[in-house]
C-alpha positions as MATLAB code, in Angstrom:
seq = 'PLLLVIIVAGPFLLRLFGPEFAAGYRAMIYINLAQFLFSVFGPGNTILMMQDREKYAAGCLLIYVALLAATSWWLVPTGGITGGALAILISSAGYNILLAVVVWRVAGVRSPYVAWIVKER';
ca = [
      10.445  -10.316   -9.026;
      10.892  -11.194   -5.529;
       7.211  -10.639   -4.885;
       6.655  -13.334   -7.742;
       9.142  -15.654   -5.742;
       6.824  -14.598   -2.581;
       4.018  -15.498   -4.652;
       5.016  -18.973   -6.024;
       7.177  -20.442   -3.570;
       5.398  -18.547   -0.621;
       3.928  -22.034    0.525;
       6.899  -23.677    0.552;
       9.086  -21.165    2.537;
       6.602  -20.553    5.146;
       6.342  -24.428    6.112;
      10.144  -24.337    6.471;
       8.985  -22.441   10.127;
       6.892  -25.418   10.881;
       3.284  -26.780    9.408;
       1.576  -24.436   11.406;
       3.026  -21.229    9.265;
       1.131  -22.348    6.392;
      -1.667  -20.789    7.220;
      -0.494  -17.568    6.897;
       0.094  -17.572    3.730;
      -2.664  -15.510    2.612;
      -2.140  -12.717    5.262;
       1.952  -12.947    4.018;
       0.359  -11.759    0.142;
      -2.015   -9.564    1.172;
       1.015   -7.775    3.055;
       3.293   -8.305    0.164;
       0.881   -6.596   -2.095;
       0.748   -3.747    0.330;
       4.716   -3.309    0.366;
       4.286   -3.139   -3.618;
       2.109   -0.815   -3.903;
       4.795    1.827   -1.913;
       6.645    0.793   -4.833;
       4.398    0.980   -7.318;
       3.668    4.459   -6.993;
       6.784    6.359   -6.457;
       7.956    8.689   -3.668;
       5.340   10.912   -2.833;
       6.146   12.016    1.142;
       9.412   12.140   -0.104;
       8.948   14.564   -2.887;
       6.518   16.859   -0.476;
       8.599   16.837    2.025;
      12.005   17.952   -0.283;
       8.932   20.766   -1.564;
       8.772   22.206    2.129;
       5.139   20.449    1.818;
       4.960   18.698    5.045;
       1.509   19.888    6.201;
       0.130   17.846    3.044;
       2.257   14.568    3.729;
       1.089   14.578    7.415;
      -2.644   15.208    6.568;
      -2.535   11.725    4.194;
      -0.601    9.955    6.905;
      -3.315   11.001    9.283;
      -5.701    9.797    7.272;
      -3.828    6.709    6.316;
      -3.527    6.055   10.351;
      -7.299    6.726   10.859;
      -8.095    4.389    7.717;
      -5.697    1.678    9.135;
      -7.762    1.599   12.263;
     -10.973    1.485   10.623;
     -10.201   -1.016    8.543;
      -8.418   -3.467   11.570;
     -11.596   -2.227   13.858;
     -14.148   -3.955   11.101;
     -11.283   -6.572    9.921;
      -9.596   -8.301   12.661;
     -11.937   -9.434   14.733;
     -13.742  -11.803   11.759;
     -10.683  -12.196    9.769;
      -8.187  -13.036   12.445;
      -4.776  -11.912   11.068;
      -5.690  -12.728    6.986;
      -8.165   -9.414    8.196;
      -5.443   -7.644    9.747;
      -3.272   -8.132    6.735;
      -5.947   -7.297    4.078;
      -6.812   -4.008    6.415;
      -2.907   -3.392    5.620;
      -3.493   -3.474    2.229;
      -6.926   -1.606    1.787;
      -5.480    1.194    3.440;
      -1.883    0.844    1.739;
      -3.575    1.760   -1.238;
      -6.236    4.573   -0.166;
      -2.691    6.334    1.086;
      -0.941    5.264   -2.210;
      -3.922    6.601   -4.142;
      -4.240    9.992   -2.144;
      -0.355   10.494   -2.049;
      -0.010   10.114   -6.074;
      -3.334   12.611   -6.504;
      -1.976   15.246   -3.630;
       1.473   15.213   -5.758;
      -0.165   16.023   -8.514;
      -2.422   18.619   -7.470;
       0.190   20.194   -5.241;
       3.415   19.977   -6.909;
       2.392   19.153  -10.254;
       4.527   15.500  -10.582;
       2.145   12.472  -12.086;
       2.853    8.636  -10.844;
       2.819    7.273  -13.847;
      -0.127    5.421  -12.533;
      -2.154    8.765  -12.246;
      -1.331    9.724  -15.997;
      -2.610    6.401  -17.111;
      -6.274    6.695  -15.230;
      -5.680   10.955  -15.921;
      -4.941   12.154  -19.440;
      -3.076   15.191  -19.269;
      -5.192   18.237  -20.189;
];
């Protein structure tokens, strides 16, 4: 519900801080969608930590940082703040998908969205 409020009322809320802030609406949406992905895919990192699989969690995080650095290097010079926010969205999606697959393969816990895509054998 909060994401919906931000999408609908975002331009109005940003203009409360000044007319210049309205230009950041798209970037705000991208970053909010990136954060929404973390709640959609669930606590994969926490599951790995609780099962004494920190190396897998650290490996996924390293890939996330590398992906964020690469997409930022590619998108920020051309897109500015919106490109940076899009880089965050792309890398967060990649991280969450990777983490969901690793948790499924290593711990046997499937995210509801992985279960929706990959049927049980």
